[in-house]
Amino acid sequence: MNDVLERLRTEAGQSGESGGSAESGGPGGSPRYEELLAADPDALAASLTSAGLPLWARELAAYRLGLAGDRRAFEPLVLLLNHRDPPRCAAAAEALAALGDPRTARAAAALTTNTLRTAYALQPVRLLTTLRAPESAPVLMATLARLLSPQEPYWRVALACVEGLGTLADPRAREVLTRAQSHPRLAVAATAALRKLRRPR
């Protein structure tokens, strides 16, 4: 949490944002940042509907609401979960895991299986693992199967699927994890994941 807040404080200072006007913020943050950091849930939720809210401010409001279990953060956090900036995705995944909204697993599954957004699927995969939802293992299995080509550029996403399937220990993953053992970048993790699978009854 402290790392996320420090990153957003830095972004706020660099942007020079305060209220609706530009000011010189510097690395220490900005008045708008301090305002959002101290705001109550209703004020945070209201800020999310404000026109022209900077991205760092939207993330700060959604992140704080998510950690507080306020479901008004759900949609902004899902948008951030699929952002091109990895730190934003990771912060959104953390907040969504804390939020406990029943829609989260379905949203993470949709992002993971979107073939046009595979480059940004790492955090949705990890979130599915954390959630241990009914969708988790099937989605990770299907995604991994799709990413087993030796020339696959998104092997880090495939690796997250392998590690996630090991954590979930679902015996249905045995076949795809066995196939992953032939992938040079996945072999060690796939072997470790196979050891964790429950034996079929």
PDB file of C-alpha atoms in Angstrom:
ATOM      1  CA  MET A   1       0.000   0.000   0.000  1.00  0.00           C
ATOM      2  CA  ASN A   2       2.740   2.470   0.898  1.00  0.00           C
ATOM      3  CA  ASP A   3       4.483   1.859  -2.444  1.00  0.00           C
ATOM      4  CA  VAL A   4       1.275   2.611  -4.338  1.00  0.00           C
ATOM      5  CA  LEU A   5       0.607   5.795  -2.392  1.00  0.00           C
ATOM      6  CA  GLU A   6       4.183   6.993  -2.816  1.00  0.00           C
ATOM      7  CA  ARG A   7       4.020   6.410  -6.579  1.00  0.00           C
ATOM      8  CA  LEU A   8       0.763   8.347  -6.815  1.00  0.00           C
ATOM      9  CA  ARG A   9       2.157  11.165  -4.656  1.00  0.00           C
ATOM     10  CA  THR A  10       5.079  11.463  -7.061  1.00  0.00           C
ATOM     11  CA  GLU A  11       2.773  11.464 -10.089  1.00  0.00           C
ATOM     12  CA  ALA A  12       0.636  14.148  -8.475  1.00  0.00           C
ATOM     13  CA  GLY A  13       3.655  16.342  -7.868  1.00  0.00           C
ATOM     14  CA  GLN A  14       4.969  15.862 -11.393  1.00  0.00           C
ATOM     15  CA  SER A  15       1.603  16.657 -12.943  1.00  0.00           C
ATOM     16  CA  GLY A  16       1.248  19.930 -11.077  1.00  0.00           C
ATOM     17  CA  GLU A  17      -2.458  19.175 -10.577  1.00  0.00           C
ATOM     18  CA  SER A  18      -4.449  20.936  -7.884  1.00  0.00           C
ATOM     19  CA  GLY A  19      -8.179  21.307  -8.134  1.00  0.00           C
ATOM     20  CA  GLY A  20      -8.901  22.341 -11.711  1.00  0.00           C
ATOM     21  CA  SER A  21      -5.811  24.495 -12.267  1.00  0.00           C
ATOM     22  CA  ALA A  22      -2.157  23.798 -12.889  1.00  0.00           C
ATOM     23  CA  GLU A  23       0.256  24.484 -10.084  1.00  0.00           C
ATOM     24  CA  SER A  24       3.846  23.654  -9.416  1.00  0.00           C
ATOM     25  CA  GLY A  25       3.596  20.551  -7.254  1.00  0.00           C
ATOM     26  CA  GLY A  26       7.120  19.118  -7.108  1.00  0.00           C
ATOM     27  CA  PRO A  27       7.948  15.606  -5.918  1.00  0.00           C
ATOM     28  CA  GLY A  28       6.183  16.107  -2.590  1.00  0.00           C
ATOM     29  CA  GLY A  29       2.731  15.790  -4.115  1.00  0.00           C
ATOM     30  CA  SER A  30      -0.069  18.316  -4.531  1.00  0.00           C
ATOM     31  CA  PRO A  31      -2.975  19.745  -2.554  1.00  0.00           C
ATOM     32  CA  ARG A  32      -5.370  17.584  -4.553  1.00  0.00           C
ATOM     33  CA  TYR A  33      -3.412  14.487  -3.572  1.00  0.00           C
ATOM     34  CA  GLU A  34      -3.588  15.385   0.130  1.00  0.00           C
ATOM     35  CA  GLU A  35      -7.298  16.090  -0.228  1.00  0.00           C
ATOM     36  CA  LEU A  36      -7.994  12.682  -1.750  1.00  0.00           C
ATOM     37  CA  LEU A  37      -5.775  10.959   0.785  1.00  0.00           C
ATOM     38  CA  ALA A  38      -7.898  12.374   3.613  1.00  0.00           C
ATOM     39  CA  ALA A  39     -11.284  12.139   1.861  1.00  0.00           C
ATOM     40  CA  ASP A  40     -14.119   9.971   3.202  1.00  0.00           C
ATOM     41  CA  PRO A  41     -15.690   7.240   1.011  1.00  0.00           C
ATOM     42  CA  ASP A  42     -18.522   9.442  -0.266  1.00  0.00           C
ATOM     43  CA  ALA A  43     -16.085  12.141  -1.336  1.00  0.00           C
ATOM     44  CA  LEU A  44     -13.861   9.567  -3.026  1.00  0.00           C
ATOM     45  CA  ALA A  45     -16.809   8.094  -4.917  1.00  0.00           C
ATOM     46  CA  ALA A  46     -17.968  11.557  -5.966  1.00  0.00           C
ATOM     47  CA  SER A  47     -14.504  12.389  -7.263  1.00  0.00           C
ATOM     48  CA  LEU A  48     -14.627   9.375  -9.589  1.00  0.00           C
ATOM     49  CA  THR A  49     -17.465  11.000 -11.523  1.00  0.00           C
ATOM     50  CA  SER A  50     -15.730  14.377 -11.783  1.00  0.00           C
ATOM     51  CA  ALA A  51     -14.919  15.504 -15.310  1.00  0.00           C
ATOM     52  CA  GLY A  52     -11.255  15.898 -16.134  1.00  0.00           C
ATOM     53  CA  LEU A  53      -9.944  13.982 -13.116  1.00  0.00           C
ATOM     54  CA  PRO A  54      -6.264  13.097 -13.714  1.00  0.00           C
ATOM     55  CA  LEU A  55      -5.465   9.392 -13.980  1.00  0.00           C
ATOM     56  CA  TRP A  56      -3.395   9.362 -10.778  1.00  0.00           C
ATOM     57  CA  ALA A  57      -6.298  10.940  -8.866  1.00  0.00           C
ATOM     58  CA  ARG A  58      -8.812   8.465 -10.280  1.00  0.00           C
ATOM     59  CA  GLU A  59      -6.512   5.609  -9.326  1.00  0.00           C
ATOM     60  CA  LEU A  60      -6.010   6.971  -5.800  1.00  0.00           C
ATOM     61  CA  ALA A  61      -9.747   7.314  -5.215  1.00  0.00           C
ATOM     62  CA  ALA A  62     -10.551   3.871  -6.612  1.00  0.00           C
ATOM     63  CA  TYR A  63      -7.660   2.227  -4.773  1.00  0.00           C
ATOM     64  CA  ARG A  64      -8.675   3.642  -1.404  1.00  0.00           C
ATOM     65  CA  LEU A  65     -12.317   2.694  -1.939  1.00  0.00           C
ATOM     66  CA  GLY A  66     -11.338  -0.805  -2.991  1.00  0.00           C
ATOM     67  CA  LEU A  67      -9.214  -1.399   0.081  1.00  0.00           C
ATOM     68  CA  ALA A  68     -12.133  -0.157   2.181  1.00  0.00           C
ATOM     69  CA  GLY A  69     -14.473  -2.709   0.581  1.00  0.00           C
ATOM     70  CA  ASP A  70     -16.629  -0.042  -1.107  1.00  0.00           C
ATOM     71  CA  ARG A  71     -18.117  -1.525  -4.285  1.00  0.00           C
ATOM     72  CA  ARG A  72     -18.366   1.870  -5.952  1.00  0.00           C
ATOM     73  CA  ALA A  73     -14.718   1.277  -6.833  1.00  0.00           C
ATOM     74  CA  PHE A  74     -15.421  -1.837  -8.908  1.00  0.00           C
ATOM     75  CA  GLU A  75     -15.720  -0.396 -12.420  1.00  0.00           C
ATOM     76  CA  PRO A  76     -12.780   2.059 -12.160  1.00  0.00           C
ATOM     77  CA  LEU A  77     -10.586  -0.701 -10.739  1.00  0.00           C
ATOM     78  CA  VAL A  78     -11.493  -3.108 -13.549  1.00  0.00           C
ATOM     79  CA  LEU A  79     -10.482  -0.462 -16.094  1.00  0.00           C
ATOM     80  CA  LEU A  80      -7.164   0.009 -14.297  1.00  0.00           C
ATOM     81  CA  LEU A  81      -6.622  -3.766 -14.105  1.00  0.00           C
ATOM     82  CA  ASN A  82      -6.198  -3.823 -17.890  1.00  0.00           C
ATOM     83  CA  HIS A  83      -4.092  -0.651 -18.143  1.00  0.00           C
ATOM     84  CA  ARG A  84      -0.889  -0.619 -20.177  1.00  0.00           C
ATOM     85  CA  ASP A  85       1.087   0.556 -17.114  1.00  0.00           C
ATOM     86  CA  PRO A  86       2.022  -2.525 -15.000  1.00  0.00           C
ATOM     87  CA  PRO A  87       2.114  -0.711 -11.620  1.00  0.00           C
ATOM     88  CA  ARG A  88      -1.460   0.488 -12.133  1.00  0.00           C
ATOM     89  CA  CYS A  89      -2.575  -3.042 -13.013  1.00  0.00           C
ATOM     90  CA  ALA A  90      -0.907  -4.441  -9.896  1.00  0.00           C
ATOM     91  CA  ALA A  91      -2.475  -1.825  -7.622  1.00  0.00           C
ATOM     92  CA  ALA A  92      -5.899  -2.445  -9.146  1.00  0.00           C
ATOM     93  CA  ALA A  93      -5.517  -6.199  -8.630  1.00  0.00           C
ATOM     94  CA  GLU A  94      -4.602  -5.645  -4.988  1.00  0.00           C
ATOM     95  CA  ALA A  95      -7.625  -3.416  -4.413  1.00  0.00           C
ATOM     96  CA  LEU A  96     -10.002  -5.749  -6.274  1.00  0.00           C
ATOM     97  CA  ALA A  97      -8.845  -8.695  -4.184  1.00  0.00           C
ATOM     98  CA  ALA A  98      -9.610  -6.703  -1.038  1.00  0.00           C
ATOM     99  CA  LEU A  99     -12.916  -5.424  -2.414  1.00  0.00           C
ATOM    100  CA  GLY A 100     -14.635  -8.813  -2.386  1.00  0.00           C
ATOM    101  CA  ASP A 101     -17.119  -7.956  -5.144  1.00  0.00           C
ATOM    102  CA  PRO A 102     -18.683 -11.131  -6.635  1.00  0.00           C
ATOM    103  CA  ARG A 103     -18.292  -9.661 -10.137  1.00  0.00           C
ATOM    104  CA  THR A 104     -14.505  -9.539  -9.878  1.00  0.00           C
ATOM    105  CA  ALA A 105     -13.716 -13.084 -11.008  1.00  0.00           C
ATOM    106  CA  ARG A 106     -15.924 -12.754 -14.081  1.00  0.00           C
ATOM    107  CA  ALA A 107     -14.274  -9.464 -15.016  1.00  0.00           C
ATOM    108  CA  ALA A 108     -10.766 -10.847 -14.518  1.00  0.00           C
ATOM    109  CA  ALA A 109     -11.671 -13.890 -16.592  1.00  0.00           C
ATOM    110  CA  ALA A 110     -12.948 -11.691 -19.428  1.00  0.00           C
ATOM    111  CA  LEU A 111      -9.729  -9.664 -19.447  1.00  0.00           C
ATOM    112  CA  THR A 112      -7.576 -12.794 -19.333  1.00  0.00           C
ATOM    113  CA  THR A 113      -9.325 -14.446 -22.269  1.00  0.00           C
ATOM    114  CA  ASN A 114      -9.391 -11.334 -24.478  1.00  0.00           C
ATOM    115  CA  THR A 115      -6.859 -12.304 -27.143  1.00  0.00           C
ATOM    116  CA  LEU A 116      -6.455  -8.667 -28.190  1.00  0.00           C
ATOM    117  CA  ARG A 117      -5.262  -7.723 -24.681  1.00  0.00           C
ATOM    118  CA  THR A 118      -2.983 -10.647 -23.839  1.00  0.00           C
ATOM    119  CA  ALA A 119      -0.052  -8.271 -23.336  1.00  0.00           C
ATOM    120  CA  TYR A 120      -1.874  -6.831 -20.299  1.00  0.00           C
ATOM    121  CA  ALA A 121      -3.233 -10.102 -18.866  1.00  0.00           C
ATOM    122  CA  LEU A 122      -0.544 -10.745 -16.249  1.00  0.00           C
ATOM    123  CA  GLN A 123      -2.343  -9.124 -13.326  1.00  0.00           C
ATOM    124  CA  PRO A 124      -5.788 -10.531 -14.239  1.00  0.00           C
ATOM    125  CA  VAL A 125      -4.203 -14.003 -14.224  1.00  0.00           C
ATOM    126  CA  ARG A 126      -2.656 -13.403 -10.819  1.00  0.00           C
ATOM    127  CA  LEU A 127      -5.927 -11.993  -9.512  1.00  0.00           C
ATOM    128  CA  LEU A 128      -7.810 -15.100 -10.640  1.00  0.00           C
ATOM    129  CA  THR A 129      -5.295 -17.191  -8.729  1.00  0.00           C
ATOM    130  CA  THR A 130      -5.792 -15.104  -5.596  1.00  0.00           C
ATOM    131  CA  LEU A 131      -9.584 -15.275  -5.852  1.00  0.00           C
ATOM    132  CA  ARG A 132      -9.736 -19.085  -6.247  1.00  0.00           C
ATOM    133  CA  ALA A 133     -13.103 -18.650  -7.953  1.00  0.00           C
ATOM    134  CA  PRO A 134     -14.868 -21.392  -9.945  1.00  0.00           C
ATOM    135  CA  GLU A 135     -13.706 -19.595 -13.108  1.00  0.00           C
ATOM    136  CA  SER A 136     -10.065 -19.477 -12.055  1.00  0.00           C
ATOM    137  CA  ALA A 137      -8.636 -22.863 -13.039  1.00  0.00           C
ATOM    138  CA  PRO A 138     -10.588 -23.281 -16.306  1.00  0.00           C
ATOM    139  CA  VAL A 139      -9.600 -19.807 -17.513  1.00  0.00           C
ATOM    140  CA  LEU A 140      -5.934 -20.300 -16.593  1.00  0.00           C
ATOM    141  CA  MET A 141      -5.924 -23.692 -18.311  1.00  0.00           C
ATOM    142  CA  ALA A 142      -7.447 -22.322 -21.508  1.00  0.00           C
ATOM    143  CA  THR A 143      -5.122 -19.312 -21.544  1.00  0.00           C
ATOM    144  CA  LEU A 144      -2.042 -21.427 -20.954  1.00  0.00           C
ATOM    145  CA  ALA A 145      -3.039 -23.842 -23.733  1.00  0.00           C
ATOM    146  CA  ARG A 146      -3.299 -20.879 -26.098  1.00  0.00           C
ATOM    147  CA  LEU A 147       0.163 -19.585 -25.142  1.00  0.00           C
ATOM    148  CA  LEU A 148       2.246 -22.754 -25.466  1.00  0.00           C
ATOM    149  CA  SER A 149       3.798 -21.962 -28.833  1.00  0.00           C
ATOM    150  CA  PRO A 150       7.640 -21.830 -28.577  1.00  0.00           C
ATOM    151  CA  GLN A 151       7.554 -18.430 -30.325  1.00  0.00           C
ATOM    152  CA  GLU A 152       4.868 -17.034 -27.986  1.00  0.00           C
ATOM    153  CA  PRO A 153       5.829 -13.438 -27.072  1.00  0.00           C
ATOM    154  CA  TYR A 154       3.664 -13.396 -23.945  1.00  0.00           C
ATOM    155  CA  TRP A 155       5.426 -16.215 -22.142  1.00  0.00           C
ATOM    156  CA  ARG A 156       5.355 -14.281 -18.865  1.00  0.00           C
ATOM    157  CA  VAL A 157       1.568 -14.487 -18.928  1.00  0.00           C
ATOM    158  CA  ALA A 158       1.890 -18.218 -19.638  1.00  0.00           C
ATOM    159  CA  LEU A 159       4.280 -18.530 -16.691  1.00  0.00           C
ATOM    160  CA  ALA A 160       1.774 -16.792 -14.420  1.00  0.00           C
ATOM    161  CA  CYS A 161      -0.845 -19.309 -15.580  1.00  0.00           C
ATOM    162  CA  VAL A 162       1.484 -22.195 -14.752  1.00  0.00           C
ATOM    163  CA  GLU A 163       2.266 -20.826 -11.310  1.00  0.00           C
ATOM    164  CA  GLY A 164      -1.400 -20.076 -10.707  1.00  0.00           C
ATOM    165  CA  LEU A 165      -2.456 -23.594 -11.618  1.00  0.00           C
ATOM    166  CA  GLY A 166       0.125 -24.934  -9.202  1.00  0.00           C
ATOM    167  CA  THR A 167      -1.292 -22.741  -6.458  1.00  0.00           C
ATOM    168  CA  LEU A 168      -4.860 -23.802  -7.248  1.00  0.00           C
ATOM    169  CA  ALA A 169      -3.790 -27.475  -7.343  1.00  0.00           C
ATOM    170  CA  ASP A 170      -6.667 -28.443  -9.613  1.00  0.00           C
ATOM    171  CA  PRO A 171      -6.114 -31.937 -11.063  1.00  0.00           C
ATOM    172  CA  ARG A 172      -7.815 -30.913 -14.305  1.00  0.00           C
ATOM    173  CA  ALA A 173      -4.674 -28.914 -15.126  1.00  0.00           C
ATOM    174  CA  ARG A 174      -2.461 -31.995 -15.322  1.00  0.00           C
ATOM    175  CA  GLU A 175      -2.632 -32.356 -19.112  1.00  0.00           C
ATOM    176  CA  VAL A 176      -1.863 -28.734 -19.989  1.00  0.00           C
ATOM    177  CA  LEU A 177       0.892 -28.503 -17.363  1.00  0.00           C
ATOM    178  CA  THR A 178       2.466 -31.649 -18.786  1.00  0.00           C
ATOM    179  CA  ARG A 179       2.466 -29.989 -22.200  1.00  0.00           C
ATOM    180  CA  ALA A 180       4.037 -26.874 -20.656  1.00  0.00           C
ATOM    181  CA  GLN A 181       7.011 -28.945 -19.502  1.00  0.00           C
ATOM    182  CA  SER A 182       8.253 -28.983 -23.100  1.00  0.00           C
ATOM    183  CA  HIS A 183       8.398 -25.179 -23.191  1.00  0.00           C
ATOM    184  CA  PRO A 184      11.943 -24.053 -22.218  1.00  0.00           C
ATOM    185  CA  ARG A 185      10.767 -21.012 -20.259  1.00  0.00           C
ATOM    186  CA  LEU A 186       7.964 -22.876 -18.491  1.00  0.00           C
ATOM    187  CA  ALA A 187       9.474 -26.281 -17.827  1.00  0.00           C
ATOM    188  CA  VAL A 188      10.737 -25.743 -14.276  1.00  0.00           C
ATOM    189  CA  ALA A 189       7.566 -24.028 -13.094  1.00  0.00           C
ATOM    190  CA  ALA A 190       5.350 -26.603 -14.815  1.00  0.00           C
ATOM    191  CA  THR A 191       7.176 -29.471 -13.117  1.00  0.00           C
ATOM    192  CA  ALA A 192       6.805 -27.748  -9.745  1.00  0.00           C
ATOM    193  CA  ALA A 193       3.102 -27.115 -10.406  1.00  0.00           C
ATOM    194  CA  LEU A 194       2.489 -30.743 -11.331  1.00  0.00           C
ATOM    195  CA  ARG A 195       3.888 -31.826  -7.980  1.00  0.00           C
ATOM    196  CA  LYS A 196       1.249 -29.726  -6.231  1.00  0.00           C
ATOM    197  CA  LEU A 197      -1.770 -31.168  -8.010  1.00  0.00           C
ATOM    198  CA  ARG A 198      -4.214 -33.205  -6.011  1.00  0.00           C
ATOM    199  CA  ARG A 199      -4.299 -36.836  -7.036  1.00  0.00           C
ATOM    200  CA  PRO A 200      -7.530 -37.728  -8.827  1.00  0.00           C
ATOM    201  CA  ARG A 201      -9.836 -39.891  -6.715  1.00  0.00           C
TER     202      ARG A 201
END
